[in-house]
Every structure is written in structure tokens, then in C-alpha cells.
Short mmCIF file of C-alpha atoms and ligand atoms in Angstrom, two decimals:
data_model
loop_
_atom_site.label_atom_id
_atom_site.label_comp_id
_atom_site.label_asym_id
_atom_site.label_seq_id
_atom_site.Cartn_x
_atom_site.Cartn_y
_atom_site.Cartn_z
CA MET A 220 -79.37 -68.31 -59.55
CA SER A 221 -82.70 -67.32 -58.06
CA SER A 222 -83.08 -64.94 -55.19
CA GLU A 223 -83.96 -67.86 -52.94
CA ASP A 224 -80.64 -69.50 -53.71
CA LYS A 225 -78.82 -66.31 -52.82
CA TYR A 226 -80.68 -66.20 -49.55
CA LYS A 227 -79.65 -69.76 -48.75
CA LEU A 228 -76.03 -68.95 -49.43
CA ALA A 229 -76.03 -65.68 -47.57
CA VAL A 230 -77.44 -66.86 -44.26
CA LYS A 231 -75.51 -69.62 -42.56
CA LYS A 232 -77.33 -72.03 -40.29
CA SER A 233 -75.32 -70.84 -37.32
CA GLU A 234 -76.40 -67.28 -38.08
CA LEU A 235 -80.04 -68.22 -38.35
CA ASP A 236 -79.71 -70.03 -35.03
CA ARG A 237 -78.55 -66.87 -33.36
CA VAL A 238 -81.46 -64.92 -34.89
CA VAL A 239 -83.94 -67.39 -33.48
CA ASP A 240 -82.17 -67.29 -30.10
CA SER A 241 -82.51 -63.57 -30.08
CA LEU A 242 -86.19 -63.65 -30.97
CA VAL A 243 -86.87 -65.94 -28.07
CA LYS A 244 -84.79 -63.87 -25.69
CA GLU A 245 -86.62 -60.67 -26.66
CA GLY A 246 -89.98 -62.37 -26.39
CA LEU A 247 -91.06 -61.05 -29.78
CA GLU A 248 -94.34 -62.33 -31.12
CA GLU A 249 -94.31 -60.34 -34.30
CA ILE A 250 -92.05 -57.92 -36.10
CA LYS A 251 -93.76 -54.82 -37.42
CA ALA A 252 -92.54 -52.46 -40.10
CA GLY A 253 -91.10 -49.23 -38.74
CA PHE A 254 -90.58 -45.99 -40.51
CA ALA A 255 -87.60 -43.76 -40.16
CA GLY A 256 -87.19 -40.20 -41.21
CA TYR A 257 -89.48 -37.25 -40.95
CA ILE A 258 -91.17 -35.71 -43.93
CA THR A 259 -92.44 -32.18 -43.73
CA ILE A 260 -93.15 -29.34 -46.12
CA ARG A 261 -90.16 -27.04 -46.23
CA TYR A 262 -89.35 -23.99 -48.25
CA LYS A 263 -85.59 -24.14 -48.36
CA GLU A 264 -85.04 -20.99 -50.38
CA LEU A 265 -87.14 -19.11 -47.89
CA GLU A 266 -85.24 -20.67 -45.00
CA LYS A 267 -82.00 -19.63 -46.63
CA ILE A 268 -83.26 -16.12 -47.16
CA LEU A 269 -84.33 -15.84 -43.54
CA LYS A 270 -81.05 -17.30 -42.33
CA ASN A 271 -78.96 -14.97 -44.48
CA SER A 272 -80.97 -12.00 -43.37
CA GLY A 273 -80.73 -12.99 -39.73
CA VAL A 274 -84.49 -12.95 -39.41
CA TYR A 275 -85.72 -15.46 -36.89
CA LEU A 276 -89.45 -15.12 -37.31
CA ALA A 277 -92.00 -17.68 -38.36
CA GLU A 278 -91.90 -18.21 -42.11
CA GLN A 279 -95.63 -17.63 -42.27
CA SER A 280 -95.35 -14.15 -40.81
CA ILE A 281 -92.64 -13.27 -43.33
CA ILE A 282 -94.75 -14.56 -46.19
CA ASP A 283 -97.81 -12.67 -44.94
CA ALA A 284 -95.78 -9.49 -44.83
CA LEU A 285 -94.41 -10.02 -48.35
CA VAL A 286 -97.90 -10.74 -49.64
CA LYS A 287 -99.25 -7.60 -48.03
CA GLU A 288 -96.59 -5.61 -49.88
CA GLY A 289 -97.52 -7.31 -53.13
CA ILE A 290 -93.92 -8.53 -53.38
CA VAL A 291 -94.98 -12.14 -53.24
CA THR A 292 -98.04 -13.83 -54.63
CA VAL A 293 -99.02 -17.19 -53.31
CA GLU A 294 -100.18 -19.97 -55.56
CA THR A 295 -101.39 -23.32 -54.42
CA GLU A 296 -98.92 -25.79 -55.84
CA GLY A 297 -100.77 -28.83 -54.62
CA ARG A 298 -102.09 -30.68 -51.63
CA ILE A 299 -100.57 -33.50 -49.70
CA VAL A 300 -102.10 -36.06 -47.43
CA VAL A 301 -101.58 -35.43 -43.74
CA CYS A 302 -102.54 -37.60 -40.82
CA PRO A 303 -106.09 -36.83 -39.61
CA LYS A 304 -105.02 -37.57 -36.05
CA CYS A 305 -101.68 -35.81 -35.57
CA LYS A 306 -101.69 -33.60 -38.71
CA ASN A 307 -98.23 -34.77 -39.78
CA PRO A 308 -97.37 -35.23 -43.44
CA SER A 309 -95.06 -38.15 -42.72
CA ILE A 310 -97.20 -40.72 -44.40
CA VAL A 311 -96.63 -44.13 -45.94
CA VAL A 312 -98.86 -44.96 -48.90
CA MET A 313 -99.97 -48.51 -49.60
CA TYR A 314 -101.96 -49.89 -52.53
CA THR A 315 -104.93 -51.96 -51.51
CA CYS A 316 -106.87 -54.60 -53.37
CA PRO A 317 -110.42 -53.38 -54.11
CA SER A 318 -111.61 -56.95 -53.72
CA CYS A 319 -109.94 -58.38 -50.60
CA ASN A 320 -108.37 -55.21 -49.15
CA SER A 321 -104.91 -56.80 -49.05
CA VAL A 322 -101.88 -54.54 -49.44
CA ASP A 323 -99.92 -57.28 -51.23
CA ILE A 324 -100.43 -55.54 -54.56
CA GLU A 325 -98.14 -54.78 -57.43
CA PRO A 326 -98.46 -53.35 -60.90
CA THR A 327 -97.66 -55.88 -63.59
CA LEU A 328 -97.77 -56.26 -67.36
CA VAL A 329 -100.37 -58.00 -69.48
CA MET A 330 -98.41 -59.88 -72.13
CA SER A 331 -98.99 -62.31 -74.93
CA HIS A 332 -96.76 -65.16 -76.11
CA VAL A 333 -96.24 -64.60 -79.85
CA VAL A 334 -95.81 -68.31 -80.74
CA CYS A 335 -98.90 -69.80 -79.04
CA GLY A 336 -100.95 -66.66 -78.54
CA TYR A 337 -101.40 -67.23 -74.81
CA THR A 338 -102.16 -63.99 -72.95
CA GLY A 339 -101.46 -63.59 -69.26
CA LEU A 340 -99.70 -61.55 -66.63
CA LEU A 341 -95.97 -61.12 -66.33
CA VAL A 342 -96.18 -62.77 -62.90
CA ASP A 343 -97.59 -65.91 -64.60
CA PHE A 344 -94.67 -66.00 -67.02
CA LYS A 345 -92.00 -65.53 -64.37
CA LYS A 346 -90.25 -68.72 -63.39
CA ASN A 347 -87.20 -68.08 -61.26
CA ASP A 348 -85.23 -65.57 -63.32
CA GLU A 349 -86.67 -66.67 -66.63
CA LEU A 350 -89.87 -66.10 -68.55
CA VAL A 351 -91.68 -69.33 -69.40
CA CYS A 352 -95.04 -69.52 -71.15
CA PRO A 353 -97.52 -71.15 -68.72
CA ASN A 354 -99.45 -72.52 -71.72
CA CYS A 355 -96.88 -74.06 -74.08
CA LYS A 356 -94.02 -74.18 -71.53
CA ARG A 357 -91.60 -72.65 -74.01
CA ARG A 358 -88.97 -70.24 -72.77
CA LEU A 359 -89.24 -66.65 -73.90
CA GLU A 360 -85.74 -65.75 -75.06
CA SER A 361 -86.07 -62.17 -76.24
CA GLU A 362 -88.48 -59.26 -76.43
CA GLU A 363 -89.58 -60.46 -79.84
CA ASP A 364 -91.14 -63.56 -78.26
CA TYR A 365 -93.89 -61.59 -76.56
CA THR A 366 -95.97 -58.46 -76.94
CA ILE A 367 -96.98 -56.21 -74.07
CA LEU A 368 -100.69 -55.43 -74.17
CA GLY A 369 -100.98 -53.20 -71.14
CA ARG A 370 -100.50 -52.73 -67.44
CA ILE A 371 -102.64 -53.94 -64.62
CA PHE A 372 -102.54 -54.39 -60.86
CA TYR A 373 -102.28 -57.84 -59.41
CA CYS A 374 -103.25 -58.94 -55.92
CA HIS A 375 -101.02 -61.68 -54.56
CA SER A 376 -103.58 -62.51 -51.87
CA CYS A 377 -106.75 -63.11 -53.88
CA LYS A 378 -104.99 -63.44 -57.27
CA ARG A 379 -107.41 -60.94 -58.79
CA ARG A 380 -106.33 -58.40 -61.34
CA PHE A 381 -107.77 -54.95 -61.67
CA ALA A 382 -107.19 -51.66 -63.43
CA ASN A 383 -108.09 -49.35 -60.55
CA LEU A 384 -106.89 -49.75 -57.04
CA SER A 385 -107.50 -48.11 -53.76
CA VAL A 386 -104.90 -46.73 -51.39
CA LYS A 387 -104.49 -46.55 -47.68
CA PHE A 388 -102.16 -44.54 -45.52
CA LYS A 389 -100.18 -45.08 -42.38
CA CYS A 390 -98.90 -42.17 -40.32
CA ILE A 391 -95.22 -42.59 -39.53
CA ILE A 392 -95.49 -40.37 -36.48
CA CYS A 393 -98.52 -41.69 -34.61
CA GLY A 394 -99.19 -44.96 -36.47
CA GLU A 395 -102.74 -44.03 -37.49
CA ASP A 396 -104.17 -46.05 -40.39
CA PHE A 397 -106.60 -44.17 -42.61
CA GLY A 398 -108.16 -44.15 -46.04
CA PRO A 399 -108.37 -41.48 -48.75
CA PHE A 400 -111.63 -40.02 -47.47
CA ASP A 401 -110.39 -39.77 -43.88
CA ALA A 402 -107.16 -38.04 -44.87
CA LEU A 403 -106.62 -34.38 -44.21
CA MET A 404 -105.24 -32.46 -47.14
CA LYS A 405 -102.60 -29.84 -46.53
CA LYS A 406 -101.88 -27.25 -49.16
CA PHE A 407 -98.38 -26.43 -50.21
CA TYR A 408 -97.53 -23.36 -52.09
CA ARG A 409 -95.44 -21.70 -54.68
CA PHE A 410 -94.40 -18.16 -53.87
CA LYS A 411 -93.93 -15.92 -56.83
CA VAL A 412 -91.83 -12.80 -56.47
CA ASN A 413 -93.02 -9.69 -58.28
CA LEU A 414 -89.83 -7.83 -59.24
CA ASP A 415 -91.64 -4.59 -60.09
CA LYS A 416 -93.13 -4.56 -56.63
CA VAL A 417 -89.72 -5.26 -55.13
CA GLY A 418 -88.38 -2.18 -56.90
CA GLU A 419 -91.33 -0.08 -55.78
CA TYR A 420 -90.93 -1.28 -52.24
CA ILE A 421 -87.21 -0.45 -52.16
CA ILE A 422 -87.77 3.08 -53.45
CA ARG A 423 -90.61 3.68 -51.03
CA ARG A 424 -88.58 2.37 -48.11
CA ALA A 425 -85.46 4.28 -49.14
CA LYS A 426 -87.48 7.49 -49.09
CA GLU A 427 -88.93 6.64 -45.70
CA ILE A 428 -85.40 6.02 -44.44
CA VAL A 429 -84.32 9.46 -45.66
CA VAL A 430 -87.16 11.09 -43.75
CA THR A 431 -86.65 8.99 -40.63
CA GLU A 432 -82.88 9.28 -40.37
CA PHE A 433 -82.63 13.02 -41.07
CA SER A 434 -85.54 13.69 -38.70
CA LYS A 435 -83.74 11.73 -35.98
CA GLU A 436 -80.81 14.12 -36.33
CA GLY A 437 -83.16 17.06 -35.78
CA PHE A 438 -83.69 18.05 -39.41
CA ASN A 439 -87.01 19.28 -40.66
CA VAL A 440 -87.60 17.06 -43.67
CA ALA A 441 -90.07 18.01 -46.39
CA GLU A 442 -91.09 16.08 -49.46
CA GLY A 443 -90.21 17.92 -52.64
CA GLY A 444 -89.01 21.49 -52.46
CA SER A 445 -86.28 23.33 -54.28
CA ILE A 446 -83.11 25.21 -53.41
CA ARG A 447 -82.20 28.42 -55.21
CA GLY A 448 -78.66 28.43 -56.52
CA GLN A 449 -76.20 31.33 -56.88
CA SER A 450 -77.21 31.52 -60.55
CA GLY A 451 -80.78 32.23 -59.52
CA ILE A 452 -81.96 28.86 -60.80
CA SER A 453 -84.17 26.79 -58.49
CA HIS A 454 -83.01 23.19 -58.25
CA LYS A 455 -85.74 20.71 -57.48
CA PHE A 456 -85.24 17.86 -55.05
CA ASP A 457 -87.22 14.84 -53.91
CA TYR A 458 -86.67 15.89 -50.30
CA THR A 459 -85.27 18.95 -48.61
CA ALA A 460 -83.95 18.82 -45.07
CA THR A 461 -83.21 21.90 -43.02
CA LEU A 462 -81.66 22.51 -39.62
CA ASN A 463 -80.57 25.99 -38.56
CA GLU A 464 -78.27 27.26 -41.32
CA ILE A 465 -78.01 23.84 -43.00
CA THR A 466 -80.03 23.10 -46.14
CA ILE A 467 -79.83 19.70 -47.77
CA GLY A 468 -81.34 18.73 -51.10
CA ILE A 469 -81.87 15.00 -51.55
CA ARG A 470 -82.44 13.57 -54.99
CA PHE A 471 -83.13 10.02 -56.13
CA MET A 472 -81.52 9.78 -59.49
CA GLY A 473 -81.96 7.15 -62.15
CA PHE A 474 -84.14 4.62 -60.36
CA GLY A 475 -85.97 2.74 -63.07
CA GLY A 476 -84.12 4.76 -65.71
CA LYS A 477 -81.70 3.78 -68.42
CA TYR A 478 -77.95 3.84 -67.89
CA GLU A 479 -77.44 6.65 -70.43
CA ALA A 480 -80.08 8.81 -68.78
CA ILE A 481 -78.48 8.37 -65.37
CA GLU A 482 -75.07 9.08 -66.85
CA ALA A 483 -76.30 12.36 -68.33
CA GLU A 484 -78.02 13.34 -65.11
CA MET A 485 -74.98 12.49 -63.04
CA ALA A 486 -72.79 14.60 -65.30
CA GLY A 487 -74.84 17.63 -64.25
CA ILE A 488 -73.90 17.18 -60.61
CA TYR A 489 -70.67 19.18 -60.87
CA GLY A 490 -72.62 22.24 -61.96
CA LEU A 491 -75.13 21.63 -59.19
CA SER A 492 -72.30 21.42 -56.67
CA ILE A 493 -70.99 24.85 -57.67
CA ASP A 494 -74.39 26.53 -57.97
CA LEU A 495 -75.45 25.21 -54.55
CA ALA A 496 -72.12 25.85 -52.86
CA ASP A 497 -73.83 26.98 -49.65
CA SER A 498 -76.04 23.88 -49.45
CA GLU A 499 -75.50 20.16 -49.25
CA VAL A 500 -76.63 17.81 -51.98
CA VAL A 501 -77.36 14.13 -51.41
CA ILE A 502 -77.66 12.03 -54.55
CA VAL A 503 -79.00 8.50 -54.32
CA THR A 504 -78.35 6.46 -57.42
CA PRO A 505 -79.05 2.81 -58.12
CA MET A 506 -75.80 2.00 -59.90
CA GLU A 507 -72.20 2.89 -60.42
CA ILE A 508 -71.73 5.11 -63.46
CA SER A 509 -68.30 4.33 -64.81
CA SER A 510 -67.79 7.63 -66.62
CA VAL A 511 -68.83 9.72 -63.64
CA GLU A 512 -67.16 9.99 -60.28
CA THR A 513 -69.48 8.33 -57.81
CA GLU A 514 -67.35 9.32 -54.85
CA SER A 515 -68.69 12.13 -52.74
CA PHE A 516 -66.95 15.48 -53.21
CA GLY A 517 -67.25 18.83 -51.47
CA ASN A 518 -70.90 19.50 -50.76
CA VAL A 519 -72.11 16.56 -52.86
CA HIS A 520 -72.75 13.24 -51.14
CA ILE A 521 -73.30 10.37 -53.50
CA ILE A 522 -74.84 7.19 -52.21
CA VAL A 523 -74.81 4.26 -54.58
CA PHE A 524 -77.68 2.11 -53.45
CA SER A 525 -76.90 -1.52 -52.75
CA SER A 526 -79.33 -2.59 -50.05
CA LEU A 527 -81.80 -1.01 -47.70
CA GLU A 528 -79.71 -1.99 -44.69
CA ASP A 529 -76.61 -0.44 -46.23
CA PHE A 530 -78.62 2.57 -47.32
CA SER A 531 -79.82 3.28 -43.76
CA ARG A 532 -76.24 3.20 -42.58
CA ARG A 533 -75.04 5.45 -45.41
CA ILE A 534 -77.80 7.99 -44.77
CA ARG A 535 -76.96 8.07 -41.06
CA GLU A 536 -73.27 8.53 -41.87
CA THR A 537 -74.08 11.30 -44.35
CA ALA A 538 -76.29 13.12 -41.87
CA SER A 539 -73.63 13.05 -39.16
CA LEU A 540 -70.92 13.99 -41.67
CA ILE A 541 -72.88 17.09 -42.68
CA LEU A 542 -73.60 17.95 -39.05
CA SER A 543 -69.95 17.69 -38.03
CA LYS A 544 -68.90 19.72 -41.08
CA TYR A 545 -71.17 22.58 -40.00
CA ARG A 546 -70.13 22.21 -36.37
CA LYS A 547 -66.52 22.72 -37.42
CA LEU A 548 -67.50 25.69 -39.57
CA ARG A 549 -69.27 27.26 -36.58
CA GLU A 550 -66.26 26.61 -34.33
CA ALA A 551 -64.03 28.27 -36.93
CA ASP A 552 -66.42 31.25 -37.07
CA VAL A 553 -66.36 31.56 -33.27
CA LYS A 554 -62.54 31.52 -33.24
CA GLU A 555 -62.38 34.14 -35.98
CA GLY A 556 -64.90 36.28 -34.11
CA ALA A 557 -62.96 35.99 -30.82
ZN1 LIG B 295 -100.43 -39.24 -37.13
ZN1 LIG B 296 -107.08 -59.17 -53.27
ZN1 LIG B 297 -96.92 -70.18 -75.24
#
């Protein structure tokens, strides 16, 4: 059964009547192709990231910021055609005949009939649903009856065949028709994330957070510095924060280091706690160390880093915890003195 037969069966006369009635009623003189949908360049992972982080800024500004930090590098992935009139990328592409400019073009095969040697296009061989040699009129039963010599484009309007075609575009949004040389090209990108830079950024920001949050609570925060323990040993810290009688040593431990190294360093914290009994120690570590208690104890405050947002909160909590601890100590002193 050919496709024409199917068509005849599918549409009843009464149905076709109603279609014609409708055409007349609507006053239609022609029916044009319409295009549905809206194509645009989207970066879904980025969208997801922004959504999850609750950031409602333009993607471009986020990317610019990430690029500035070296966290993201931008590579041009390619360029797409956008409408020269309305700049939209919602474009329909049509092949055009280089000879007559028709868009009634399709790629077809160049094939040869093995028995008689006739060479022609697949469209010439097609007869209803069968392949029949236009030369010797024999039916081609299987793939062994013909050889495929190549592919070519065929224009149904002027019947010409050609190897290279032209294209034209139609904008779905504004309807503009334009050719390849009139098209605007819009770049789309691939964003590469530099993990080393991510790590560097996190450390740098974490340190800034330490300075900012302790300063907010009135502490004088200095980079580096050491606190002398009861043993006489000076213990070095990444930051020292002081306020009245309170001295805090803040140490970033094990960032970029190996698990074993962190484990060994963490094991030394108990000694540090005793030697610096009159001070507070804040340890920031990038991971849980199973063999070492990572809960805070006494004058040691351990913050296992999970995210910058969480870290800010933990630092604020730690600062106010230390402040309230000393407030209580002072109150106790006052009571004793009274
Ligand atoms: Zn347009
Ligand atoms: Zn043509
Ligand atoms: Zn033949």
C-alpha cells in the first residue's frame, strides 16, 4: 500500500467536505508553516547551581565573577546562527537549490543496478514502495541487486542534482528570512572549572571570614602571631585574635595536606589545649579525622569545614561562645570578689 492509498483511506469524503467548508468560512487564501517552541542557549548546570544557591543574579555576572577569580575559564564551544533582525536563535534551517533557489531539496543516493549497469538516483528507482530500475524495468529485490555509489542532493523543482547546496534561514520569532551571509553568529561557551583555584578561593575566603567575623565582635585580629604556652613554648597560629583578657589562636590545619598528616597534627591538639589553658584555640580542618575527636572540647574549638556559608555561621557561633564563656567567668569573679 502506498502512502497515497493510506491517505485516501484515512480521510473520508465527508471529512474533507468539512475541511473545505472551514477554509471558506475562515477566508483563508493560503496556509503557511508555523513554528512552535522557543530555542535559546541555556546553561542548565549553571541555572541549577544558581537556583540551589539561591542566587538570583544574571548568569553573565556570575560567570564574570568566577572568571575573575580564575575559578572558571571560558572556552568558545561554537557559534550558532541568530536572527539578524531580532537576535533570536530560534531559527529554522532550509536547504536551497543552488540552481533554482527552491527549498524542495533532499539528500538522496546515487545507485547502480547490478544486472543492467544503469546508474541513477534513488528517487528515480522509487516506484510506490518498491525499487524498480528505470532502464530495464526489473524490480530490485534485495541489497545485492544494486550498489550505492554515493550521496547527492536532488532538487524536486528543477530536477537538478548537486553535491553542494546552499541554506537559508527563517526566524521563528519575527519571521525574517535570511541567508548565511546575513546571519548573525552568536557564540556559546563551555565553562571549565579549575579545582585548584576553587580550593585556593575557599581558603582565602575562609581566612577573610575569620578576620571579618572576629573583628565584628570587637576582636583585634592579626595575621600570624604566636601564643606562649605554660611550658614556655610559643605556638604559632595563622591568626590571633585578642579582646581584653581573651586571646584566641586560629589555625587552619590540613588544607591541601594528606589524611595522615592531618591526623598526626590533630593528635597534637590535646597537648596544645593543656599548654594554652588560658587561651582559646580554634582549629579549622577540611575533613573529619576518624581517629581523632573532632568535637570541640574545653578551650579547643574544632570547625570541620563543609562550606563557606556554614563556616561563616560556625565562626560567628564560636566567637559568641568564647565571649559568653569569658562573660560568665567575669561574673563569677565579681561574685567571688563581692
Ligand atoms: Zn527574528
Ligand atoms: Zn532547483
Ligand atoms: Zn536495470
